[in-house]
Structure formats: C-alpha cells, structure tokens
Amino acid sequence: MEDGAKRRRRVVLGAVLAGAVLISGVALWATDGPPFKDRYCWGAWEPDSGPRFLGDHVLRDSGSERTSAESGAPGSGGKTATCTVSVASWGSGGSSAGSGGSSARSDGSSAQPAGFHDRLTLTYGPVPDAPDERRAWIDRYFSGSASPLPNGLDGLVANDRAMLVLPEACDVAGRPSAVTLWGESWGDGPQGRRAMPLSIASLPDISTMLLDAADVGMRKAGCAPEEPLRITEPMARVAEDGESAETPVCRIPGVAFPLGEELRYEQRVGVVGDRLQTCSVVLRKLGRTDEPAAQFVMAGSPRTAAVFAGLPEGAGQGLVRTTCDGRNTVFYAHIGPGLGDGGGEKDRQVFERFTEAVGKRVGCPPAKGTEGAAR
C-alpha cells in the first residue's frame, strides 16, 4: 500500500510539473520569448518573417550563423541607439545573404577557407549635430540609388539602405529623429577583404522592416503616434540604375565636372519630383566600397527640409533656402575634393547652376544665398 501511495504521489507531481512547463511555455510564446521565438533589435524583427535577410535561406550553408547585438535603446537620453544583425559563413562553397563564393582555386587546389559576412545596422535617434557628420549622413541616405516611400512618408529605400524621418514629436534638441538601415557585405579570403554588393530584401520588405523598427523605437521613446505607420500604396522603384557620369552630371543643365577617363565615376539619378530631387555621384573601385564624390538634393516637404536645419547656409556652403508656393524648400549640394575645388569658386558656380536649373523646373524663384565661407 505504501509503494502504491508513493507511485500515486509521483504521478501527481509529474502532472503538476508538466502543467507548469506547459504554462510557462505558453507564456513565453505569448511574449515572443525563447524557446519558441527569437527577436532582434528591441523586438522589432523576428527570424523567417519574410525579408530574405531574416530568413532561413541565408543560413543554408554549413558554418553559417546569424547574430544580433544592441547598443543603447531608443529614447535613452536622446542618444542614438544602434542594433546590428549579422550573417556569417565560413568554409569552401559558403555563401552569404548577398553574395556567394568558394575557396577553391581555378587550378582545383584547395585554398584558405573563405569567409563571407553580411551586416545590417539599424539606428534610431536624432540626425547628427556636427555639420561634417550631418553632411555624411545626408549623402548616405539621400542617395540617388533610393526610391521614396509611398503614403506621403518622409523616407527613402534602396537595396542596401533605408531612411525614415520621424514626426516632429520625436525631435531631440531641435533636430529631427530618424530610423535608418544600412547594409554592407564583404568577403575575407586569400586575397584579403573585398567589399561586395548586398541586397537586404525586396523594397517592400525593406520598407516593412523600416516601419516596424520605427514603431518599436517611437513607442520606447514615448513619441509614437496614435496609429502605427503603415504603407497601403504600392512601392514604386523610381531610382535608375547607376550609369557612367557624363556632362551634364545628373542630367542637370549647367552642372559639369572634369570627370577624366582614368577614374570610374558613376551617377545615380534618384527621385525627380516637385518636393524631392536626389542624385549621387560615386567613385567606383573594384573590391572597395563606393566613395561619395558629389551629392545633390532639393527637399520641399517640411520634415525632409528639417533635416538640413542648423547646417551653415549660403551658396558657398552648398545650402540655401527659398519659398516655393508657400513651401520651405532646401537646395543642397556636397562636392567632394576629388571633383570640386574644396568649396571654392568652381564649387559655388556648380551649386548656383544646380539651384537655378532645379528651381526653374519646380517653379521656384531663383534660389539666392548669402556668400558663405568655403567648406
């Protein structure tokens, strides 16, 4: 009888423990916690949710792994919070999300195992304060390779990057806050490290990732609107494929540089609209990341124009403002030393031709700025 009682107690205890495990598992599932689901970047994304960068396919090779790391949290003292999601593959025949490769030599002999690395960096925070850092930020995310977000959202999306300017309620110290995505890929092999192109996902999927991150970030920062940001209109790719730069650069009348034949300059004509125009010129070098050479932007929506607030103004600074049909419109150009003269008279002339041509196209009076010091 005593042995039977012990057995019954063990059965009851086992049932209680099983129930506790089941309940805890249900609770974890409901909060998207382990062991059932992983989430990345403050809970904004989860694996295999649609975008190829988050899918299982990028982990198809042996030796592949995906990792994530966070630095700070949105809204923490107005500082920029950063999250990275990385995919790495090692060994012969391995390939990454954006590129593929093999460590086998052409003669069939074995080589040092190659490593392929894709990294997606998400940031949430105010646009940079220092002028040089702000210009570099503008040049990266107002790239001519990017197409505009639909539904009137102030943002741009390309294969390897994306940006969304957040509502005014999220401003920090008078600067707009933004959410950005930046993708990069490289391979490490016998010939050293080489940059490779990366496509994070389709443009609609990248847009969804961007808005999901923005919604999570704004909630954590305490500035979220009543309704989450959503896209209901089709995502249209308007940015053209890159082509060799030629005069007039970016097809803007009067804009010309001494491009030369020994270097490979490429122009990327992006948005050409009434409230936004973008074009980038980059210097392409095999196996290396493209180097920005010149950037042109006309911005006529309030939130986009706010990104340029606080930068030194004047034609000599590459930034002037004018009013077009009651809109505060910004004309911006940043010319690198490889094409320009370091902010001298030639750069000033190029900028004035840009503002005159684009201003005429969108019906603005000629944009005039006070003379500024050379950049």
GROMACS .gro file of C-alpha atoms in nm:
model
  375
    1MET     CA    1   0.000   0.000   0.000
    2GLU     CA    2   0.284   0.233   0.084
    3ASP     CA    3   0.452   0.169  -0.250
    4GLY     CA    4   0.122   0.239  -0.432
    5ALA     CA    5   0.081   0.569  -0.247
    6LYS     CA    6   0.432   0.674  -0.343
    7ARG     CA    7   0.361   0.590  -0.706
    8ARG     CA    8   0.042   0.796  -0.698
    9ARG     CA    9   0.231   1.093  -0.547
   10ARG     CA   10   0.494   1.069  -0.820
   11VAL     CA   11   0.226   1.066  -1.090
   12VAL     CA   12   0.055   1.372  -0.939
   13LEU     CA   13   0.386   1.555  -0.901
   14GLY     CA   14   0.480   1.475  -1.261
   15ALA     CA   15   0.148   1.607  -1.386
   16VAL     CA   16   0.193   1.929  -1.188
   17LEU     CA   17   0.544   1.981  -1.325
   18ALA     CA   18   0.430   1.910  -1.681
   19GLY     CA   19   0.149   2.161  -1.641
   20ALA     CA   20   0.392   2.420  -1.509
   21VAL     CA   21   0.623   2.368  -1.804
   22LEU     CA   22   0.328   2.393  -2.044
   23ILE     CA   23   0.202   2.715  -1.881
   24SER     CA   24   0.549   2.871  -1.884
   25GLY     CA   25   0.590   2.772  -2.248
   26VAL     CA   26   0.258   2.934  -2.339
   27ALA     CA   27   0.363   3.249  -2.156
   28LEU     CA   28   0.694   3.258  -2.341
   29TRP     CA   29   0.517   3.209  -2.673
   30ALA     CA   30   0.273   3.488  -2.596
   31THR     CA   31   0.562   3.729  -2.531
   32ASP     CA   32   0.764   3.602  -2.829
   33GLY     CA   33   1.037   3.494  -2.590
   34PRO     CA   34   1.255   3.185  -2.602
   35PRO     CA   35   1.243   2.896  -2.654
   36PHE     CA   36   0.987   2.934  -2.933
   37LYS     CA   37   1.091   3.262  -3.100
   38ASP     CA   38   1.390   3.490  -3.120
   39ARG     CA   39   1.350   3.860  -3.184
   40TYR     CA   40   1.604   4.117  -3.295
   41CYS     CA   41   1.651   4.489  -3.237
   42TRP     CA   42   1.434   4.571  -2.936
   43GLY     CA   43   1.173   4.323  -3.056
   44ALA     CA   44   1.118   4.485  -3.397
   45TRP     CA   45   1.200   4.181  -3.613
   46GLU     CA   46   1.180   3.805  -3.588
   47PRO     CA   47   1.351   3.532  -3.792
   48ASP     CA   48   1.192   3.396  -4.109
   49SER     CA   49   0.932   3.674  -4.112
   50GLY     CA   50   0.954   3.748  -4.485
   51PRO     CA   51   1.263   3.955  -4.568
   52ARG     CA   52   1.539   3.734  -4.707
   53PHE     CA   53   1.798   3.874  -4.465
   54LEU     CA   54   1.592   3.739  -4.174
   55GLY     CA   55   1.504   3.412  -4.348
   56ASP     CA   56   1.642   3.061  -4.304
   57HIS     CA   57   1.773   3.054  -4.661
   58VAL     CA   58   2.071   3.274  -4.572
   59LEU     CA   59   2.175   3.007  -4.319
   60ARG     CA   60   2.161   2.723  -4.571
   61ASP     CA   61   2.539   2.665  -4.578
   62SER     CA   62   2.718   2.470  -4.309
   63GLY     CA   63   2.908   2.701  -4.079
   64SER     CA   64   2.655   2.982  -4.123
   65GLU     CA   65   2.515   3.173  -3.830
   66ARG     CA   66   2.312   3.485  -3.761
   67THR     CA   67   2.386   3.702  -3.459
   68SER     CA   68   2.246   4.025  -3.320
   69ALA     CA   69   2.373   4.294  -3.084
   70GLU     CA   70   2.218   4.610  -2.941
   71SER     CA   71   2.381   4.929  -2.817
   72GLY     CA   72   2.152   5.155  -2.621
   73ALA     CA   73   1.775   5.179  -2.651
   74PRO     CA   74   1.553   5.429  -2.837
   75GLY     CA   75   1.478   5.736  -2.632
   76SER     CA   76   1.768   5.689  -2.389
   77GLY     CA   77   1.861   6.048  -2.318
   78GLY     CA   78   1.815   6.146  -2.680
   79LYS     CA   79   2.117   5.944  -2.787
   80THR     CA   80   2.136   5.725  -3.095
   81ALA     CA   81   2.054   5.360  -3.034
   82THR     CA   82   2.211   5.101  -3.262
   83CYS     CA   83   2.136   4.738  -3.340
   84THR     CA   84   2.325   4.508  -3.578
   85VAL     CA   85   2.214   4.178  -3.729
   86SER     CA   86   2.496   3.985  -3.892
   87VAL     CA   87   2.513   3.673  -4.107
   88ALA     CA   88   2.847   3.495  -4.147
   89SER     CA   89   2.953   3.185  -4.341
   90TRP     CA   90   3.287   3.006  -4.344
   91GLY     CA   91   3.442   2.730  -4.550
   92SER     CA   92   3.459   2.629  -4.913
   93GLY     CA   93   3.139   2.674  -5.108
   94GLY     CA   94   2.995   2.901  -4.841
   95SER     CA   95   2.788   3.197  -4.942
   96SER     CA   96   2.622   3.484  -4.763
   97ALA     CA   97   2.286   3.652  -4.797
   98GLY     CA   98   2.407   3.899  -5.053
   99SER     CA   99   2.689   3.719  -5.234
  100GLY     CA  100   2.832   3.377  -5.294
  101GLY     CA  101   3.178   3.240  -5.334
  102SER     CA  102   3.413   2.949  -5.299
  103SER     CA  103   3.759   2.896  -5.159
  104ALA     CA  104   3.863   2.664  -5.442
  105ARG     CA  105   4.133   2.793  -5.677
  106SER     CA  106   4.086   2.780  -6.053
  107ASP     CA  107   4.351   2.506  -6.076
  108GLY     CA  108   4.144   2.283  -5.848
  109SER     CA  109   4.376   2.304  -5.548
  110SER     CA  110   4.237   2.393  -5.209
  111ALA     CA  111   4.278   2.741  -5.067
  112GLN     CA  112   4.235   2.907  -4.733
  113PRO     CA  113   3.864   2.882  -4.638
  114ALA     CA  114   3.681   3.198  -4.737
  115GLY     CA  115   3.458   3.392  -4.502
  116PHE     CA  116   3.153   3.586  -4.613
  117HIS     CA  117   2.991   3.847  -4.394
  118ASP     CA  118   2.668   4.045  -4.430
  119ARG     CA  119   2.575   4.307  -4.174
  120LEU     CA  120   2.260   4.514  -4.134
  121THR     CA  121   2.280   4.813  -3.900
  122LEU     CA  122   1.966   4.975  -3.761
  123THR     CA  123   1.982   5.313  -3.588
  124TYR     CA  124   1.722   5.521  -3.406
  125GLY     CA  125   1.799   5.875  -3.295
  126PRO     CA  126   1.843   6.240  -3.394
  127VAL     CA  127   2.031   6.332  -3.709
  128PRO     CA  128   2.396   6.417  -3.633
  129ASP     CA  129   2.467   6.760  -3.487
  130ALA     CA  130   2.817   6.828  -3.623
  131PRO     CA  131   2.798   6.970  -3.980
  132ASP     CA  132   3.050   6.727  -4.132
  133GLU     CA  133   2.874   6.428  -3.975
  134ARG     CA  134   2.534   6.559  -4.087
  135ARG     CA  135   2.655   6.601  -4.446
  136ALA     CA  136   2.792   6.245  -4.446
  137TRP     CA  137   2.455   6.121  -4.312
  138ILE     CA  138   2.265   6.312  -4.582
  139ASP     CA  139   2.495   6.185  -4.857
  140ARG     CA  140   2.442   5.826  -4.745
  141TYR     CA  141   2.065   5.821  -4.700
  142PHE     CA  142   1.955   6.069  -4.968
  143SER     CA  143   2.136   5.854  -5.220
  144GLY     CA  144   2.025   5.859  -5.581
  145SER     CA  145   2.000   5.478  -5.557
  146ALA     CA  146   1.697   5.512  -5.327
  147SER     CA  147   1.326   5.540  -5.410
  148PRO     CA  148   1.070   5.729  -5.200
  149LEU     CA  149   0.837   5.567  -4.951
  150PRO     CA  150   0.469   5.585  -5.051
  151ASN     CA  151   0.178   5.721  -4.845
  152GLY     CA  152   0.350   6.059  -4.805
  153LEU     CA  153   0.607   5.920  -4.563
  154ASP     CA  154   0.933   6.116  -4.550
  155GLY     CA  155   1.179   5.842  -4.632
  156LEU     CA  156   1.381   5.662  -4.896
  157VAL     CA  157   1.454   5.294  -4.962
  158ALA     CA  158   1.725   5.125  -5.170
  159ASN     CA  159   1.855   4.767  -5.190
  160ASP     CA  160   2.118   4.828  -4.924
  161ARG     CA  161   1.985   5.122  -4.719
  162ALA     CA  162   1.672   5.299  -4.598
  163MET     CA  163   1.576   5.608  -4.401
  164LEU     CA  164   1.259   5.749  -4.242
  165VAL     CA  165   1.231   6.094  -4.086
  166LEU     CA  166   1.003   6.067  -3.781
  167PRO     CA  167   0.720   6.302  -3.676
  168GLU     CA  168   0.805   6.629  -3.502
  169ALA     CA  169   0.704   6.485  -3.163
  170CYS     CA  170   1.021   6.274  -3.177
  171ASP     CA  171   1.260   6.570  -3.231
  172VAL     CA  172   1.556   6.592  -2.994
  173ALA     CA  173   1.712   6.931  -2.912
  174GLY     CA  174   1.555   7.080  -3.224
  175ARG     CA  175   1.687   6.807  -3.454
  176PRO     CA  176   1.463   6.556  -3.632
  177SER     CA  177   1.491   6.194  -3.530
  178ALA     CA  178   1.519   5.925  -3.793
  179VAL     CA  179   1.534   5.550  -3.830
  180THR     CA  180   1.795   5.418  -4.073
  181LEU     CA  181   1.902   5.084  -4.218
  182TRP     CA  182   2.247   5.032  -4.366
  183GLY     CA  183   2.357   4.704  -4.523
  184GLU     CA  184   2.711   4.602  -4.612
  185SER     CA  185   2.879   4.282  -4.727
  186TRP     CA  186   3.237   4.165  -4.760
  187GLY     CA  187   3.442   3.854  -4.815
  188ASP     CA  188   3.766   3.753  -4.643
  189GLY     CA  189   3.985   3.521  -4.845
  190PRO     CA  190   4.339   3.460  -4.970
  191GLN     CA  191   4.336   3.797  -5.148
  192GLY     CA  192   4.222   3.987  -4.840
  193ARG     CA  193   3.896   4.164  -4.766
  194ARG     CA  194   3.680   4.269  -5.058
  195ALA     CA  195   3.354   4.463  -5.047
  196MET     CA  196   3.057   4.307  -5.223
  197PRO     CA  197   2.706   4.430  -5.310
  198LEU     CA  198   2.425   4.342  -5.071
  199SER     CA  199   2.050   4.337  -5.130
  200ILE     CA  200   1.880   4.325  -4.790
  201ALA     CA  201   1.542   4.221  -4.934
  202SER     CA  202   1.284   4.347  -5.179
  203LEU     CA  203   1.199   4.716  -5.149
  204PRO     CA  204   0.852   4.644  -4.998
  205ASP     CA  205   1.010   4.409  -4.741
  206ILE     CA  206   1.279   4.664  -4.653
  207SER     CA  207   1.006   4.926  -4.613
  208THR     CA  208   0.818   4.697  -4.373
  209MET     CA  209   1.135   4.635  -4.170
  210LEU     CA  210   1.194   5.010  -4.153
  211LEU     CA  211   0.841   5.090  -4.033
  212ASP     CA  212   0.839   4.803  -3.781
  213ALA     CA  213   1.163   4.936  -3.633
  214ALA     CA  214   1.026   5.291  -3.632
  215ASP     CA  215   0.708   5.188  -3.448
  216VAL     CA  216   0.902   4.998  -3.182
  217GLY     CA  217   1.152   5.281  -3.145
  218MET     CA  218   0.887   5.553  -3.114
  219ARG     CA  219   0.695   5.353  -2.853
  220LYS     CA  220   1.009   5.307  -2.645
  221ALA     CA  221   1.098   5.675  -2.686
  222GLY     CA  222   0.743   5.782  -2.590
  223CYS     CA  223   0.664   5.973  -2.911
  224ALA     CA  224   0.460   5.720  -3.109
  225PRO     CA  225   0.153   5.849  -3.296
  226GLU     CA  226  -0.189   5.705  -3.215
  227GLU     CA  227  -0.186   5.488  -3.526
  228PRO     CA  228   0.122   5.288  -3.632
  229LEU     CA  229   0.293   5.399  -3.953
  230ARG     CA  230   0.183   5.178  -4.240
  231ILE     CA  231   0.216   5.156  -4.617
  232THR     CA  232  -0.101   5.088  -4.813
  233GLU     CA  233   0.006   5.216  -5.156
  234PRO     CA  234   0.236   5.026  -5.396
  235MET     CA  235   0.609   5.073  -5.351
  236ALA     CA  236   0.745   5.207  -5.680
  237ARG     CA  237   1.112   5.192  -5.776
  238VAL     CA  238   1.193   5.528  -5.936
  239ALA     CA  239   1.570   5.531  -5.887
  240GLU     CA  240   1.757   5.448  -6.204
  241ASP     CA  241   2.043   5.202  -6.230
  242GLY     CA  242   2.384   5.362  -6.200
  243GLU     CA  243   2.549   5.478  -6.520
  244SER     CA  244   2.879   5.638  -6.611
  245ALA     CA  245   2.876   6.004  -6.514
  246GLU     CA  246   2.876   6.244  -6.805
  247THR     CA  247   2.815   6.611  -6.872
  248PRO     CA  248   2.577   6.750  -6.766
  249VAL     CA  249   2.616   6.550  -6.446
  250CYS     CA  250   2.290   6.401  -6.321
  251ARG     CA  251   2.132   6.547  -6.636
  252ILE     CA  252   2.106   6.882  -6.454
  253PRO     CA  253   2.169   7.162  -6.706
  254GLY     CA  254   2.493   7.351  -6.638
  255VAL     CA  255   2.633   7.102  -6.385
  256ALA     CA  256   2.971   6.979  -6.509
  257PHE     CA  257   3.292   6.839  -6.361
  258PRO     CA  258   3.627   6.729  -6.507
  259LEU     CA  259   3.547   6.358  -6.479
  260GLY     CA  260   3.856   6.221  -6.656
  261GLU     CA  261   3.888   5.875  -6.808
  262GLU     CA  262   4.128   5.711  -6.564
  263LEU     CA  263   3.870   5.703  -6.282
  264ARG     CA  264   3.528   5.540  -6.288
  265TYR     CA  265   3.267   5.791  -6.175
  266GLU     CA  266   2.907   5.672  -6.171
  267GLN     CA  267   2.595   5.885  -6.141
  268ARG     CA  268   2.275   5.762  -5.980
  269VAL     CA  269   1.967   5.963  -6.064
  270GLY     CA  270   1.705   5.906  -5.797
  271VAL     CA  271   1.385   6.093  -5.721
  272VAL     CA  272   1.289   6.373  -5.960
  273GLY     CA  273   0.970   6.524  -5.818
  274ASP     CA  274   0.818   6.855  -5.715
  275ARG     CA  275   0.911   6.813  -5.348
  276LEU     CA  276   1.220   6.599  -5.370
  277GLN     CA  277   1.506   6.551  -5.611
  278THR     CA  278   1.817   6.344  -5.547
  279CYS     CA  279   2.125   6.247  -5.743
  280SER     CA  280   2.457   6.100  -5.632
  281VAL     CA  281   2.796   6.069  -5.796
  282VAL     CA  282   3.026   5.798  -5.662
  283LEU     CA  283   3.377   5.681  -5.741
  284ARG     CA  284   3.378   5.306  -5.802
  285LYS     CA  285   3.679   5.089  -5.723
  286LEU     CA  286   3.678   4.712  -5.763
  287GLY     CA  287   3.658   4.530  -5.431
  288ARG     CA  288   3.609   4.851  -5.232
  289THR     CA  289   3.308   5.041  -5.104
  290ASP     CA  290   3.192   5.320  -5.337
  291GLU     CA  291   3.332   5.660  -5.238
  292PRO     CA  292   3.086   5.955  -5.239
  293ALA     CA  293   3.201   6.219  -5.487
  294ALA     CA  294   2.905   6.460  -5.512
  295GLN     CA  295   2.551   6.480  -5.380
  296PHE     CA  296   2.259   6.697  -5.491
  297VAL     CA  297   1.926   6.730  -5.306
  298MET     CA  298   1.620   6.951  -5.340
  299ALA     CA  299   1.384   6.900  -5.044
  300GLY     CA  300   1.043   7.066  -5.024
  301SER     CA  301   0.843   6.876  -4.759
  302PRO     CA  302   0.854   7.012  -4.402
  303ARG     CA  303   1.002   6.705  -4.234
  304THR     CA  304   1.259   6.643  -4.506
  305ALA     CA  305   1.362   7.008  -4.512
  306ALA     CA  306   1.403   6.997  -4.133
  307VAL     CA  307   1.691   6.751  -4.176
  308PHE     CA  308   1.902   7.038  -4.315
  309ALA     CA  309   1.819   7.285  -4.035
  310GLY     CA  310   2.123   7.407  -3.843
  311LEU     CA  311   2.374   7.350  -4.121
  312PRO     CA  312   2.578   7.652  -4.234
  313GLU     CA  313   2.389   7.828  -4.513
  314GLY     CA  314   2.489   8.019  -4.823
  315ALA     CA  315   2.588   7.936  -5.178
  316GLY     CA  316   2.949   7.896  -5.064
  317GLN     CA  317   2.831   7.639  -4.810
  318GLY     CA  318   2.625   7.441  -5.061
  319LEU     CA  319   2.294   7.511  -4.885
  320VAL     CA  320   2.027   7.773  -4.949
  321ARG     CA  321   1.657   7.801  -4.869
  322THR     CA  322   1.377   7.962  -5.064
  323THR     CA  323   0.998   7.957  -5.063
  324CYS     CA  324   0.811   7.781  -5.343
  325ASP     CA  325   0.432   7.808  -5.338
  326GLY     CA  326   0.447   7.861  -4.962
  327ARG     CA  327   0.682   7.565  -4.911
  328ASN     CA  328   1.014   7.594  -4.731
  329THR     CA  329   1.244   7.443  -4.993
  330VAL     CA  330   1.608   7.349  -4.944
  331PHE     CA  331   1.875   7.321  -5.212
  332TYR     CA  332   2.179   7.123  -5.103
  333ALA     CA  333   2.500   7.012  -5.271
  334HIS     CA  334   2.807   6.849  -5.123
  335ILE     CA  335   3.101   6.819  -5.362
  336GLY     CA  336   3.397   6.609  -5.260
  337PRO     CA  337   3.759   6.714  -5.316
  338GLY     CA  338   3.803   6.464  -5.600
  339LEU     CA  339   3.561   6.656  -5.822
  340GLY     CA  340   3.550   7.000  -5.669
  341ASP     CA  341   3.791   7.267  -5.552
  342GLY     CA  342   3.729   7.237  -5.178
  343GLY     CA  343   3.441   7.482  -5.159
  344GLY     CA  344   3.596   7.742  -5.386
  345GLU     CA  345   3.461   7.938  -5.679
  346LYS     CA  346   3.412   7.633  -5.905
  347ASP     CA  347   3.201   7.456  -5.644
  348ARG     CA  348   2.998   7.772  -5.593
  349GLN     CA  349   2.928   7.802  -5.965
  350VAL     CA  350   2.818   7.438  -5.989
  351PHE     CA  351   2.586   7.487  -5.692
  352GLU     CA  352   2.428   7.800  -5.839
  353ARG     CA  353   2.367   7.624  -6.172
  354PHE     CA  354   2.204   7.336  -5.983
  355THR     CA  355   1.970   7.563  -5.784
  356GLU     CA  356   1.880   7.764  -6.095
  357ALA     CA  357   1.801   7.457  -6.310
  358VAL     CA  358   1.606   7.263  -6.047
  359GLY     CA  359   1.432   7.573  -5.914
  360LYS     CA  360   1.313   7.656  -6.263
  361ARG     CA  361   1.185   7.301  -6.311
  362VAL     CA  362   0.970   7.308  -5.996
  363GLY     CA  363   0.850   7.666  -6.040
  364CYS     CA  364   1.060   7.831  -5.768
  365PRO     CA  365   1.213   8.175  -5.792
  366PRO     CA  366   1.591   8.153  -5.831
  367ALA     CA  367   1.738   8.038  -5.500
  368LYS     CA  368   1.973   8.306  -5.373
  369GLY     CA  369   2.200   8.265  -5.075
  370THR     CA  370   2.442   8.491  -4.898
  371GLU     CA  371   2.805   8.421  -4.965
  372GLY     CA  372   2.939   8.161  -4.727
  373ALA     CA  373   3.285   8.053  -4.636
  374ALA     CA  374   3.434   7.765  -4.826
  375ARG     CA  375   3.358   7.424  -4.683
   0.00000   0.00000   0.00000
